[in-house]
Short mmCIF file of C-alpha atoms and ligand atoms in Angstrom, two decimals:
data_model
loop_
_atom_site.label_atom_id
_atom_site.label_comp_id
_atom_site.label_asym_id
_atom_site.label_seq_id
_atom_site.Cartn_x
_atom_site.Cartn_y
_atom_site.Cartn_z
CA MET A 1 -18.80 -164.16 8.56
CA SER A 2 -19.20 -160.83 6.73
CA PRO A 3 -21.01 -160.72 3.48
CA GLN A 4 -18.83 -161.42 0.41
CA GLU A 5 -18.99 -160.00 -3.22
CA LEU A 6 -20.12 -163.31 -5.11
CA GLN A 7 -20.41 -161.65 -8.56
CA PHE A 8 -17.83 -160.84 -10.99
CA ILE A 9 -19.42 -158.29 -13.71
CA GLY A 10 -17.62 -155.93 -15.94
CA GLY A 11 -14.20 -156.63 -14.43
CA VAL A 12 -15.13 -156.08 -10.80
CA ARG A 13 -16.22 -158.09 -7.74
CA ARG A 14 -19.62 -156.83 -6.64
CA ALA A 15 -22.16 -158.03 -4.15
CA GLY A 16 -25.42 -159.43 -5.98
CA SER A 17 -28.93 -158.21 -5.16
CA GLY A 18 -30.66 -161.77 -4.92
CA ALA A 19 -31.28 -164.07 -2.11
CA PRO A 20 -28.48 -164.90 0.56
CA LEU A 21 -26.30 -167.76 -0.25
CA ASP A 22 -24.25 -169.73 2.07
CA ILE A 23 -21.03 -171.52 0.37
CA THR A 24 -19.97 -174.37 2.50
CA ALA A 25 -17.13 -177.02 2.63
CA PRO A 26 -18.35 -180.31 1.94
CA SER A 27 -15.82 -182.15 4.04
CA THR A 28 -17.07 -180.32 7.12
CA GLY A 29 -20.29 -178.49 6.63
CA GLU A 30 -18.79 -175.28 7.47
CA VAL A 31 -19.83 -172.10 5.84
CA ILE A 32 -16.71 -170.59 3.90
CA ALA A 33 -18.29 -167.70 2.23
CA SER A 34 -21.72 -166.03 2.10
CA GLY A 35 -23.25 -163.00 0.23
CA ALA A 36 -26.13 -162.23 -1.90
CA GLY A 37 -26.81 -164.52 -4.89
CA ALA A 38 -27.47 -163.20 -8.30
CA SER A 39 -30.71 -161.74 -9.20
CA VAL A 40 -32.37 -161.14 -12.59
CA ALA A 41 -31.05 -157.58 -12.34
CA ASP A 42 -27.63 -158.86 -11.86
CA VAL A 43 -27.87 -161.21 -15.20
CA GLU A 44 -29.19 -157.86 -16.95
CA ALA A 45 -25.93 -156.17 -15.72
CA ALA A 46 -23.78 -159.06 -16.56
CA VAL A 47 -25.22 -159.62 -20.28
CA ALA A 48 -24.91 -155.82 -20.74
CA ALA A 49 -21.17 -155.66 -19.51
CA ALA A 50 -20.49 -158.70 -22.06
CA ARG A 51 -22.54 -156.88 -24.79
CA ALA A 52 -20.35 -153.80 -24.37
CA ALA A 53 -17.23 -155.98 -24.27
CA PHE A 54 -18.00 -157.82 -27.50
CA PRO A 55 -17.07 -155.53 -30.42
CA PRO A 56 -13.64 -154.58 -29.17
CA TRP A 57 -12.70 -158.02 -28.15
CA ALA A 58 -14.15 -159.67 -31.20
CA GLY A 59 -12.14 -156.91 -33.42
CA MET A 60 -8.76 -157.91 -31.95
CA THR A 61 -6.61 -159.86 -33.75
CA PRO A 62 -6.30 -163.54 -32.99
CA GLY A 63 -2.62 -162.87 -31.95
CA GLU A 64 -3.74 -160.08 -29.53
CA ARG A 65 -6.18 -162.44 -28.15
CA SER A 66 -3.56 -165.10 -27.67
CA ASP A 67 -0.98 -162.93 -26.24
CA ILE A 68 -3.46 -161.99 -23.28
CA MET A 69 -4.31 -165.74 -22.78
CA HIS A 70 -0.63 -166.55 -22.60
CA ARG A 71 -0.22 -163.92 -19.98
CA TRP A 72 -3.26 -165.46 -18.11
CA VAL A 73 -1.34 -168.92 -18.25
CA ARG A 74 1.71 -167.57 -16.36
CA LEU A 75 -0.44 -165.76 -13.92
CA LEU A 76 -2.59 -168.91 -13.20
CA ARG A 77 0.69 -170.70 -12.70
CA ASP A 78 1.59 -168.32 -9.94
CA HIS A 79 -1.75 -168.80 -8.36
CA ALA A 80 -1.73 -172.64 -8.84
CA GLY A 81 -1.36 -173.15 -5.20
CA GLU A 82 -4.27 -170.98 -4.02
CA LEU A 83 -6.45 -172.45 -6.95
CA ALA A 84 -6.25 -176.04 -5.63
CA ALA A 85 -6.53 -174.89 -2.09
CA VAL A 86 -9.77 -173.35 -2.73
CA GLU A 87 -10.93 -176.03 -5.16
CA SER A 88 -10.24 -178.68 -2.65
CA ARG A 89 -12.27 -176.96 0.19
CA ASN A 90 -15.05 -175.59 -1.81
CA ALA A 91 -15.81 -178.79 -3.90
CA GLY A 92 -14.61 -181.31 -1.15
CA LYS A 93 -12.14 -183.02 -3.23
CA PRO A 94 -8.70 -184.34 -1.85
CA ILE A 95 -5.91 -181.70 -2.32
CA ARG A 96 -3.82 -184.17 -4.51
CA LEU A 97 -6.66 -184.31 -6.83
CA ALA A 98 -7.00 -180.54 -7.08
CA GLN A 99 -3.05 -180.04 -7.36
CA GLU A 100 -2.35 -183.03 -9.74
CA PHE A 101 -5.59 -182.87 -11.90
CA ASP A 102 -7.94 -179.89 -11.74
CA VAL A 103 -5.64 -177.00 -11.64
CA PRO A 104 -2.66 -178.25 -14.21
CA GLY A 105 -5.63 -179.67 -16.35
CA THR A 106 -7.15 -176.20 -16.48
CA ILE A 107 -3.79 -174.12 -17.01
CA ASP A 108 -3.07 -176.65 -19.77
CA ASN A 109 -6.57 -175.84 -21.41
CA VAL A 110 -5.83 -172.07 -21.13
CA ALA A 111 -2.41 -172.66 -22.97
CA PHE A 112 -4.00 -174.88 -25.49
CA PHE A 113 -6.77 -172.17 -26.37
CA ALA A 114 -4.21 -169.55 -26.21
CA GLY A 115 -2.63 -171.09 -29.27
CA ALA A 116 -5.81 -172.48 -30.91
CA ALA A 117 -7.24 -168.81 -30.77
CA ARG A 118 -4.75 -168.35 -33.72
CA ASN A 119 -5.93 -171.28 -35.67
CA LEU A 120 -9.60 -170.65 -36.31
CA GLU A 121 -9.97 -171.31 -39.93
CA GLY A 122 -12.48 -172.00 -42.81
CA LYS A 123 -12.51 -173.60 -46.31
CA ALA A 124 -9.98 -172.05 -48.49
CA SER A 125 -11.38 -169.44 -51.03
CA ALA A 126 -12.19 -170.63 -54.36
CA GLU A 127 -14.43 -170.14 -57.26
CA TYR A 128 -17.33 -172.76 -57.01
CA SER A 129 -18.91 -170.90 -59.94
CA ALA A 130 -17.14 -169.23 -62.70
CA ASP A 131 -18.50 -165.85 -61.86
CA HIS A 132 -18.10 -165.87 -58.13
CA THR A 133 -15.15 -166.17 -55.65
CA SER A 134 -16.55 -167.89 -52.43
CA THR A 135 -14.92 -167.41 -49.09
CA ILE A 136 -15.68 -168.47 -45.39
CA ARG A 137 -15.64 -166.28 -42.35
CA ARG A 138 -15.74 -167.96 -39.08
CA GLU A 139 -17.15 -165.47 -36.62
CA PRO A 140 -17.95 -165.13 -32.97
CA LEU A 141 -21.54 -165.33 -32.09
CA GLY A 142 -21.60 -162.51 -29.33
CA VAL A 143 -22.28 -163.01 -25.77
CA ILE A 144 -22.41 -166.77 -24.54
CA GLY A 145 -24.54 -167.84 -21.60
CA SER A 146 -22.89 -170.79 -19.73
CA ILE A 147 -23.99 -172.84 -16.75
CA SER A 148 -21.67 -175.19 -15.00
CA PRO A 149 -22.12 -177.99 -12.46
CA TRP A 150 -20.10 -178.44 -8.74
CA ASN A 151 -18.16 -181.63 -9.59
CA TYR A 152 -15.06 -180.15 -11.41
CA PRO A 153 -15.86 -176.27 -10.94
CA LEU A 154 -12.71 -174.77 -12.28
CA GLN A 155 -12.24 -177.19 -14.90
CA MET A 156 -15.88 -176.76 -16.21
CA ALA A 157 -15.33 -172.93 -15.96
CA GLY A 158 -12.34 -173.65 -18.41
CA TRP A 159 -14.32 -175.78 -20.68
CA LYS A 160 -17.07 -173.07 -20.91
CA ILE A 161 -14.87 -169.98 -21.00
CA LEU A 162 -12.04 -170.94 -23.08
CA PRO A 163 -13.23 -171.94 -26.45
CA ALA A 164 -15.88 -169.02 -26.12
CA VAL A 165 -13.42 -166.30 -25.55
CA ALA A 166 -10.66 -167.56 -27.62
CA ALA A 167 -13.00 -167.57 -30.60
CA GLY A 168 -13.75 -163.84 -29.84
CA ASN A 169 -17.11 -164.11 -27.95
CA THR A 170 -17.87 -162.50 -24.39
CA ILE A 171 -19.42 -164.70 -21.72
CA VAL A 172 -21.36 -164.85 -18.63
CA LEU A 173 -21.00 -167.93 -16.80
CA LYS A 174 -23.07 -168.98 -14.05
CA PRO A 175 -21.44 -171.88 -11.95
CA SER A 176 -22.89 -174.05 -9.54
CA GLU A 177 -24.14 -171.92 -6.54
CA LEU A 178 -22.58 -174.64 -4.35
CA THR A 179 -19.07 -173.97 -5.74
CA PRO A 180 -18.45 -170.67 -7.47
CA LEU A 181 -15.26 -169.68 -5.77
CA THR A 182 -12.51 -170.86 -8.32
CA SER A 183 -14.58 -169.84 -10.90
CA LEU A 184 -14.56 -166.19 -9.40
CA LEU A 185 -10.76 -166.39 -9.03
CA PHE A 186 -10.19 -167.83 -12.52
CA ALA A 187 -12.08 -164.77 -14.03
CA GLU A 188 -10.40 -162.20 -11.84
CA ILE A 189 -6.87 -163.49 -12.88
CA ALA A 190 -7.96 -163.40 -16.38
CA THR A 191 -8.51 -159.35 -16.02
CA GLU A 192 -5.29 -159.04 -14.14
CA ALA A 193 -3.69 -160.92 -17.16
CA GLY A 194 -5.28 -158.09 -19.55
CA VAL A 195 -8.70 -159.90 -20.54
CA PRO A 196 -10.57 -156.71 -21.11
CA ALA A 197 -13.38 -155.82 -18.38
CA GLY A 198 -16.82 -157.40 -19.38
CA VAL A 199 -15.22 -160.34 -21.68
CA ILE A 200 -15.58 -162.84 -18.61
CA ASN A 201 -18.38 -162.40 -16.17
CA VAL A 202 -19.60 -164.92 -13.50
CA LEU A 203 -22.68 -164.81 -11.59
CA THR A 204 -23.06 -166.68 -8.39
CA GLY A 205 -26.76 -167.62 -8.35
CA VAL A 206 -29.09 -170.46 -8.14
CA GLY A 207 -30.40 -172.27 -11.51
CA PRO A 208 -34.14 -171.37 -11.32
CA VAL A 209 -33.30 -167.66 -10.88
CA ALA A 210 -29.88 -166.52 -12.35
CA GLY A 211 -29.90 -169.71 -14.66
CA GLN A 212 -33.14 -169.29 -16.06
CA ALA A 213 -32.86 -165.54 -16.73
CA LEU A 214 -29.64 -166.31 -18.59
CA VAL A 215 -31.09 -168.93 -20.84
CA GLU A 216 -34.22 -166.73 -21.43
CA HIS A 217 -32.06 -163.58 -22.11
CA PRO A 218 -32.80 -162.29 -25.77
CA ARG A 219 -29.35 -160.82 -26.02
CA VAL A 220 -27.64 -164.06 -25.16
CA ALA A 221 -26.73 -165.78 -28.44
CA MET A 222 -25.80 -169.30 -27.32
CA VAL A 223 -26.13 -171.21 -24.08
CA SER A 224 -23.77 -173.96 -23.32
CA PHE A 225 -24.63 -176.13 -20.28
CA THR A 226 -23.01 -178.54 -18.22
CA GLY A 227 -25.01 -180.70 -15.93
CA SER A 228 -27.74 -183.16 -15.47
CA THR A 229 -30.02 -184.46 -18.11
CA ALA A 230 -33.02 -183.39 -16.65
CA VAL A 231 -31.96 -179.83 -16.20
CA GLY A 232 -30.56 -179.69 -19.53
CA ARG A 233 -33.87 -180.84 -21.06
CA GLN A 234 -35.16 -177.80 -19.44
CA VAL A 235 -32.59 -175.42 -20.62
CA ALA A 236 -33.13 -176.78 -24.00
CA ALA A 237 -36.75 -176.27 -24.01
CA THR A 238 -36.19 -172.71 -22.52
CA ALA A 239 -33.52 -171.78 -25.20
CA ALA A 240 -35.98 -172.81 -28.01
CA GLY A 241 -38.17 -169.95 -27.06
CA SER A 242 -35.68 -167.37 -28.37
CA VAL A 243 -34.10 -170.06 -30.90
CA LYS A 244 -30.69 -170.16 -29.32
CA ARG A 245 -27.75 -172.50 -30.15
CA VAL A 246 -27.56 -174.80 -27.30
CA HIS A 247 -24.61 -176.91 -26.28
CA LEU A 248 -25.37 -179.64 -23.85
CA GLU A 249 -22.88 -181.62 -21.95
CA LEU A 250 -25.17 -183.81 -19.51
CA GLY A 251 -25.09 -186.83 -17.57
CA GLY A 252 -22.98 -190.23 -18.13
CA LYS A 253 -23.16 -193.93 -17.11
CA ALA A 254 -19.89 -195.17 -18.53
CA PRO A 255 -19.42 -198.99 -19.28
CA PHE A 256 -16.23 -200.66 -18.51
CA VAL A 257 -15.97 -203.79 -20.57
CA VAL A 258 -13.48 -206.49 -19.62
CA PHE A 259 -12.90 -209.35 -22.08
CA ASP A 260 -11.47 -212.55 -20.95
CA ASP A 261 -8.03 -211.91 -22.36
CA ALA A 262 -7.75 -208.61 -20.63
CA ASP A 263 -4.84 -207.93 -18.07
CA LEU A 264 -6.78 -208.34 -14.85
CA GLU A 265 -4.72 -206.31 -12.72
CA ALA A 266 -4.61 -203.41 -14.98
CA ALA A 267 -8.53 -203.68 -15.41
CA ALA A 268 -9.05 -204.03 -11.61
CA ARG A 269 -6.73 -200.79 -11.12
CA GLY A 270 -8.48 -198.85 -13.60
CA ALA A 271 -11.91 -199.85 -12.44
CA VAL A 272 -11.08 -198.54 -8.91
CA ALA A 273 -9.30 -195.37 -10.11
CA GLY A 274 -12.17 -194.90 -12.74
CA ALA A 275 -15.03 -195.41 -10.54
CA LEU A 276 -13.88 -193.47 -7.45
CA ILE A 277 -12.21 -190.44 -9.04
CA ASN A 278 -13.67 -187.36 -7.43
CA ALA A 279 -15.72 -189.87 -5.19
CA GLY A 280 -17.47 -191.03 -8.28
CA GLN A 281 -18.99 -187.46 -8.94
CA ASP A 282 -17.50 -187.64 -12.59
CA CYS A 283 -19.76 -187.76 -15.76
CA THR A 284 -17.28 -190.33 -17.27
CA ALA A 285 -16.53 -192.29 -14.21
CA ALA A 286 -16.55 -196.15 -14.68
CA THR A 287 -20.17 -197.08 -13.42
CA ARG A 288 -20.87 -200.33 -14.90
CA ALA A 289 -18.04 -203.08 -15.32
CA TYR A 290 -19.35 -205.72 -17.58
CA VAL A 291 -16.80 -208.72 -17.06
CA GLN A 292 -16.58 -211.73 -19.16
CA ARG A 293 -17.51 -214.74 -16.96
CA PRO A 294 -14.18 -216.59 -16.73
CA LEU A 295 -12.62 -213.49 -15.03
CA PHE A 296 -15.66 -212.32 -13.15
CA ASP A 297 -15.06 -213.49 -9.64
CA GLU A 298 -11.07 -212.80 -9.69
CA PHE A 299 -12.02 -209.46 -10.78
CA VAL A 300 -14.75 -208.61 -8.30
CA SER A 301 -12.34 -209.81 -5.64
CA ARG A 302 -9.48 -207.74 -6.70
CA VAL A 303 -11.61 -204.66 -7.13
CA ALA A 304 -13.07 -205.08 -3.39
CA ASP A 305 -9.39 -205.74 -2.16
CA LEU A 306 -8.23 -202.56 -3.86
CA MET A 307 -11.22 -200.78 -2.52
CA ASP A 308 -10.21 -201.92 1.16
CA HIS A 309 -6.98 -199.63 0.54
CA VAL A 310 -8.58 -196.37 -0.20
CA THR A 311 -8.21 -193.75 2.17
CA LEU A 312 -10.88 -191.62 3.24
CA GLY A 313 -10.33 -188.35 5.20
CA PRO A 314 -9.94 -184.62 5.44
CA VAL A 315 -9.60 -183.00 1.98
CA ASP A 316 -6.49 -181.08 2.99
CA ASP A 317 -4.57 -184.19 3.81
CA PRO A 318 -2.32 -185.35 1.04
CA GLU A 319 -2.75 -188.82 2.36
CA THR A 320 -6.47 -188.72 1.69
CA ASP A 321 -7.34 -190.59 -1.58
CA MET A 322 -11.30 -189.86 -1.26
CA GLY A 323 -13.13 -186.99 0.18
CA PRO A 324 -16.99 -186.62 0.78
CA LEU A 325 -19.85 -186.39 -1.45
CA ILE A 326 -20.73 -182.68 -2.54
CA SER A 327 -23.67 -182.38 0.13
CA LEU A 328 -25.78 -184.44 2.71
CA PRO A 329 -28.95 -184.24 0.29
CA HIS A 330 -26.70 -185.84 -2.51
CA ARG A 331 -25.50 -188.62 -0.38
CA ALA A 332 -29.03 -189.17 0.50
CA LYS A 333 -29.64 -189.75 -3.24
CA VAL A 334 -26.72 -192.27 -3.56
CA ILE A 335 -27.70 -194.14 -0.19
CA GLY A 336 -31.40 -194.44 -1.62
CA MET A 337 -30.20 -196.06 -4.83
CA VAL A 338 -27.98 -198.40 -3.06
CA ASP A 339 -30.62 -199.45 -0.65
CA ARG A 340 -32.96 -199.97 -3.43
CA ALA A 341 -30.53 -202.19 -5.31
CA ARG A 342 -30.05 -203.95 -1.89
CA GLU A 343 -33.88 -204.48 -1.57
CA TYR A 344 -34.18 -206.04 -5.11
CA GLY A 345 -31.74 -208.65 -4.08
CA ALA A 346 -27.97 -207.13 -4.90
CA LYS A 347 -25.06 -208.31 -3.11
CA VAL A 348 -23.03 -205.22 -1.55
CA VAL A 349 -19.68 -206.78 -1.80
CA ARG A 350 -17.81 -203.46 -0.33
CA GLY A 351 -18.99 -200.44 1.28
CA GLY A 352 -22.73 -199.37 0.97
CA ARG A 353 -22.57 -197.27 4.04
CA ILE A 354 -21.35 -194.29 5.64
CA PRO A 355 -18.05 -194.60 7.16
CA GLU A 356 -17.29 -194.51 10.96
CA HIS A 357 -14.19 -192.41 11.01
CA THR A 358 -14.99 -189.09 9.32
CA ASP A 359 -15.40 -185.51 10.05
CA ALA A 360 -18.89 -184.84 11.58
CA GLY A 361 -21.01 -182.60 8.85
CA GLY A 362 -18.88 -184.31 5.82
CA ALA A 363 -21.18 -186.18 3.44
CA TYR A 364 -18.59 -189.08 3.19
CA TYR A 365 -19.57 -192.59 1.71
CA GLU A 366 -17.70 -195.84 1.54
CA PRO A 367 -16.32 -197.19 -1.86
CA THR A 368 -19.02 -199.35 -3.03
CA LEU A 369 -18.96 -202.45 -5.37
CA ILE A 370 -22.29 -204.25 -6.06
CA THR A 371 -22.97 -207.30 -7.82
CA GLY A 372 -26.07 -209.37 -8.58
CA VAL A 373 -28.07 -206.76 -10.23
CA ALA A 374 -30.08 -207.00 -13.52
CA GLN A 375 -29.25 -204.93 -16.60
CA ASP A 376 -32.62 -203.24 -16.15
CA SER A 377 -32.19 -202.26 -12.80
CA GLU A 378 -31.95 -198.66 -11.62
CA ILE A 379 -28.69 -198.73 -10.14
CA VAL A 380 -27.47 -199.81 -13.92
CA GLN A 381 -29.53 -197.76 -15.72
CA ASN A 382 -29.28 -194.30 -13.81
CA GLU A 383 -26.60 -192.04 -13.02
CA VAL A 384 -25.47 -192.51 -9.08
CA PHE A 385 -22.77 -189.94 -9.08
CA GLY A 386 -21.02 -191.10 -6.03
CA PRO A 387 -18.37 -193.86 -5.48
CA VAL A 388 -20.40 -196.94 -6.72
CA LEU A 389 -19.52 -199.45 -9.08
CA VAL A 390 -21.75 -202.22 -10.17
CA ALA A 391 -20.03 -205.51 -11.92
CA LEU A 392 -22.19 -207.78 -14.15
CA PRO A 393 -20.94 -210.71 -15.94
CA PHE A 394 -21.30 -211.37 -19.68
CA ASP A 395 -20.83 -214.41 -21.90
CA THR A 396 -20.32 -213.24 -25.63
CA ASP A 397 -18.80 -210.28 -27.26
CA ASP A 398 -22.08 -209.43 -28.88
CA GLU A 399 -23.76 -209.34 -25.48
CA ALA A 400 -21.00 -206.93 -23.89
CA ILE A 401 -21.69 -204.56 -26.67
CA GLU A 402 -25.16 -204.59 -26.10
CA PHE A 403 -25.19 -204.10 -22.69
CA ALA A 404 -22.70 -201.25 -22.93
CA ASN A 405 -25.09 -199.40 -25.25
CA ASP A 406 -28.41 -200.33 -23.21
CA THR A 407 -28.71 -197.06 -21.33
CA ALA A 408 -29.85 -193.63 -22.37
CA TYR A 409 -26.39 -192.35 -21.89
CA GLY A 410 -23.57 -192.10 -24.24
CA LEU A 411 -20.81 -190.15 -22.84
CA ALA A 412 -17.79 -192.29 -22.29
CA ALA A 413 -16.86 -196.10 -21.93
CA SER A 414 -13.85 -198.44 -22.00
CA ALA A 415 -12.83 -201.66 -23.43
CA TRP A 416 -10.21 -203.84 -21.88
CA SER A 417 -8.49 -206.80 -24.02
CA ARG A 418 -5.34 -207.79 -25.51
CA ASN A 419 -6.80 -208.48 -28.85
CA VAL A 420 -7.02 -205.35 -31.34
CA PHE A 421 -9.61 -207.01 -33.10
CA ARG A 422 -12.10 -206.91 -30.05
CA THR A 423 -10.89 -203.48 -28.90
CA GLN A 424 -11.58 -202.10 -32.49
CA ARG A 425 -14.95 -203.50 -32.60
CA ALA A 426 -15.70 -202.06 -29.06
CA SER A 427 -14.52 -198.76 -30.18
CA ARG A 428 -16.63 -198.91 -33.46
CA GLU A 429 -19.92 -200.18 -31.80
CA ILE A 430 -19.98 -198.46 -28.39
CA GLN A 431 -22.15 -195.65 -28.58
CA ALA A 432 -20.19 -192.97 -26.55
CA GLY A 433 -18.31 -189.59 -27.21
CA CYS A 434 -15.23 -191.09 -26.13
CA VAL A 435 -13.89 -194.88 -25.89
CA TRP A 436 -10.72 -195.70 -24.03
CA ILE A 437 -8.98 -198.77 -24.82
CA ASN A 438 -7.24 -200.50 -21.72
CA ASP A 439 -7.80 -197.16 -19.56
CA HIS A 440 -10.47 -194.97 -18.52
CA ILE A 441 -10.53 -191.30 -17.38
CA PRO A 442 -7.65 -189.34 -19.13
CA ILE A 443 -8.55 -186.49 -20.96
CA LEU A 444 -6.48 -184.18 -23.13
CA SER A 445 -6.94 -180.31 -24.19
CA GLU A 446 -6.31 -181.23 -27.80
CA MET A 447 -9.02 -183.76 -27.87
CA PRO A 448 -12.75 -183.48 -27.95
CA HIS A 449 -15.00 -184.04 -25.04
CA GLY A 450 -19.04 -184.44 -25.89
CA GLY A 451 -21.71 -186.82 -25.54
CA TYR A 452 -24.00 -189.17 -27.79
CA LYS A 453 -27.52 -189.85 -27.00
CA ALA A 454 -28.98 -188.38 -23.49
CA SER A 455 -25.52 -187.30 -22.49
CA GLY A 456 -26.05 -184.53 -24.86
CA PHE A 457 -24.28 -182.83 -28.01
CA GLY A 458 -21.38 -180.24 -28.68
CA LYS A 459 -17.83 -180.66 -27.82
CA ASP A 460 -15.65 -179.22 -24.98
CA MET A 461 -11.73 -178.57 -25.60
CA SER A 462 -10.03 -179.25 -28.67
CA THR A 463 -10.73 -177.07 -31.79
CA TYR A 464 -13.90 -178.99 -32.41
CA SER A 465 -15.49 -176.94 -29.98
CA PHE A 466 -14.81 -173.95 -32.15
CA ASP A 467 -17.62 -175.37 -34.25
CA ASP A 468 -20.15 -174.85 -31.42
CA TYR A 469 -18.67 -171.22 -30.51
CA THR A 470 -18.75 -169.56 -33.90
CA ASN A 471 -20.86 -168.99 -36.93
CA ILE A 472 -19.76 -169.94 -40.31
CA LYS A 473 -20.49 -167.28 -43.00
CA HIS A 474 -20.36 -167.81 -46.71
CA VAL A 475 -19.22 -164.59 -48.62
CA MET A 476 -20.07 -164.90 -52.23
CA SER A 477 -18.57 -162.03 -54.36
CA ASP A 478 -19.22 -161.58 -57.96
CA ILE A 479 -16.01 -161.39 -60.15
CA THR A 480 -17.44 -160.51 -63.42
CA ALA A 481 -18.65 -156.81 -62.90
CA VAL A 482 -21.33 -157.59 -65.45
CA ALA A 483 -24.70 -155.45 -64.90
CA HIS A 484 -26.91 -157.83 -66.90
CA LYS A 485 -26.06 -161.34 -65.47
CA PRO A 486 -27.10 -164.54 -67.41
CA TRP A 487 -29.00 -166.00 -64.66
CA HIS A 488 -31.34 -162.77 -64.51
CA ASP A 489 -32.71 -164.04 -67.58
CA THR A 490 -34.51 -166.89 -65.77
CA VAL A 491 -36.37 -164.51 -63.70
CA PHE A 492 -36.86 -161.67 -66.14
CA ARG A 493 -36.09 -160.76 -69.86
CA ALA A 494 -36.04 -156.98 -70.10
CA GLU A 495 -33.19 -155.41 -72.15
P1 NAD B 501 -27.37 -179.83 -12.24
O1 NAD B 501 -28.19 -180.08 -13.56
O2 NAD B 501 -28.42 -180.05 -11.18
O3 NAD B 501 -27.03 -178.48 -12.24
C1 NAD B 501 -25.98 -177.73 -13.21
C2 NAD B 501 -26.24 -176.34 -13.28
O4 NAD B 501 -27.56 -176.09 -13.82
C3 NAD B 501 -26.00 -175.72 -11.97
O5 NAD B 501 -25.16 -174.45 -12.21
C4 NAD B 501 -27.59 -175.11 -11.55
O6 NAD B 501 -27.53 -174.16 -10.87
C5 NAD B 501 -28.11 -175.04 -13.01
N1 NAD B 501 -29.40 -175.16 -13.15
C6 NAD B 501 -30.39 -175.71 -12.25
N2 NAD B 501 -31.67 -175.39 -12.68
C7 NAD B 501 -31.52 -174.52 -13.66
C8 NAD B 501 -32.55 -174.01 -14.57
N3 NAD B 501 -33.95 -174.18 -14.48
N4 NAD B 501 -32.16 -173.14 -15.36
C9 NAD B 501 -30.86 -173.01 -15.59
N5 NAD B 501 -29.80 -173.42 -14.90
C10 NAD B 501 -30.15 -174.28 -13.97
O7 NAD B 501 -26.13 -180.63 -12.29
P2 NAD B 501 -25.14 -180.84 -11.10
O8 NAD B 501 -25.75 -181.67 -9.91
O9 NAD B 501 -24.53 -179.44 -10.63
O10 NAD B 501 -23.96 -181.71 -11.61
C11 NAD B 501 -23.85 -182.96 -11.78
C12 NAD B 501 -24.48 -183.40 -13.26
O11 NAD B 501 -23.57 -182.91 -14.19
C13 NAD B 501 -24.30 -184.85 -13.47
O12 NAD B 501 -25.66 -185.30 -14.04
C14 NAD B 501 -23.01 -184.91 -14.34
O13 NAD B 501 -23.05 -186.00 -15.11
C15 NAD B 501 -23.11 -183.81 -14.92
N6 NAD B 501 -21.94 -183.45 -15.78
C16 NAD B 501 -21.64 -183.72 -17.07
C17 NAD B 501 -20.43 -183.30 -17.80
C18 NAD B 501 -20.14 -183.59 -19.20
O14 NAD B 501 -19.24 -183.01 -19.69
N7 NAD B 501 -21.13 -184.10 -19.84
C19 NAD B 501 -19.44 -182.86 -16.99
C20 NAD B 501 -19.59 -182.81 -15.45
C21 NAD B 501 -20.72 -183.12 -14.92
#
């Protein structure tokens, strides 16, 4: 394969000057693109392009930025088929998921932020002292450095780029080196729509080189990171060196609490969809099902039965429900966690193995249901990031809430019951950025996504994200036109 230009800097595709990179298709292991990765010099060039683009972009009216973003929406709709095909191939996700979730979700996000760009506001002006008028200005920060993961490459590119540029910032995005292809396309289509060169730059490169240089860069005003808690911790520590604002969307371990008055069929279907979406490589995936004892056996048996009907196969087949994991090393990590749970006495009710009939080279793993594990076991406490659901019984409502909150994470959760008082309590007491009631997974452009505890801080999507991507400036203006102000006498009394 001839080398490809994997960088998008200042509105043009370019070759990088770093180490060579191969981009593979997870369902086959086949190399689908290769080229030079981003070096520290490429980071310099991208930050310089973003700096140069900042004053004119920030100086546009919100309406002008919004018009351009609306054009971007129209062009993305024209390119929807191509985006879905590339996303499916590069991230190893079933084409149906790319067509029905990733691509329309991203286009809806652009449409939302095209509107929200005109709705950046602060407190109304007022005289909080008799002698002054105070006004609030909400201002963009400058160049944003963003780093995204491989699980939803296009959606994550959108979540990072959109609030930043809608608020008047410019951005350098470093997607995961495994899945840069739709981020590059997304930025190219933005340029075609009229987003000026340099406003959106995409660097394909590895974390310890390009990611690290971006986080360290003194001209980057803020770092917005989505990825694992371990790398997020390093990013925050590095950013502290130059006192940068940090926005962290990290790992998750979502509890799925089923009370004894729940609709069992709804809960079982919700658990399978919530656990297996994107082969479980979803930070909000249902991972820990806590089921009240009277329903436990029936729930486990129905989930196992539904898992038997999940079709694994090639990602370009519209009949495929579940594709492979992102890579063989990642599958090895998932296998290790399931095997260790087994060694400690877990019952693997379904799956827990590599399926027989899948493409050679693809990192496939069967939908897996596990019972008989302790609350403090590794498989309950740590992120697996694979198609693995653990079910544990509980007796009292207090116990359910305690178990739900008993991990380091706090990204998402769900509670299943027909009793409004139980669901209200769960929504109040579960420590997570999103609590679904009688559902699990749906997201909305208008509503915030973000974590509690080790799942990070800061919000993606919604106008709440503008709080992260803007500075609030207080402008306090004297309205007396008096030279000798009364408060001066407190400091000095010369006439
Ligand atoms: P990861 O932390 O390994 O990598 C994320 C990104 O960080 C990649 O682009 C990587 O190249 C980069 N990186 C690695 N080392 C770096 C360094 N030293 N400095 C700067 N950048 C560096 O995560 P992943 O495996 O790509 O993604 C899976 C993780 O992402 C899971 O933990 C998942 O829960 C999390 N995630 C969270 C959300 C959310 O909204 N909270 C959404 C999606 C994924």
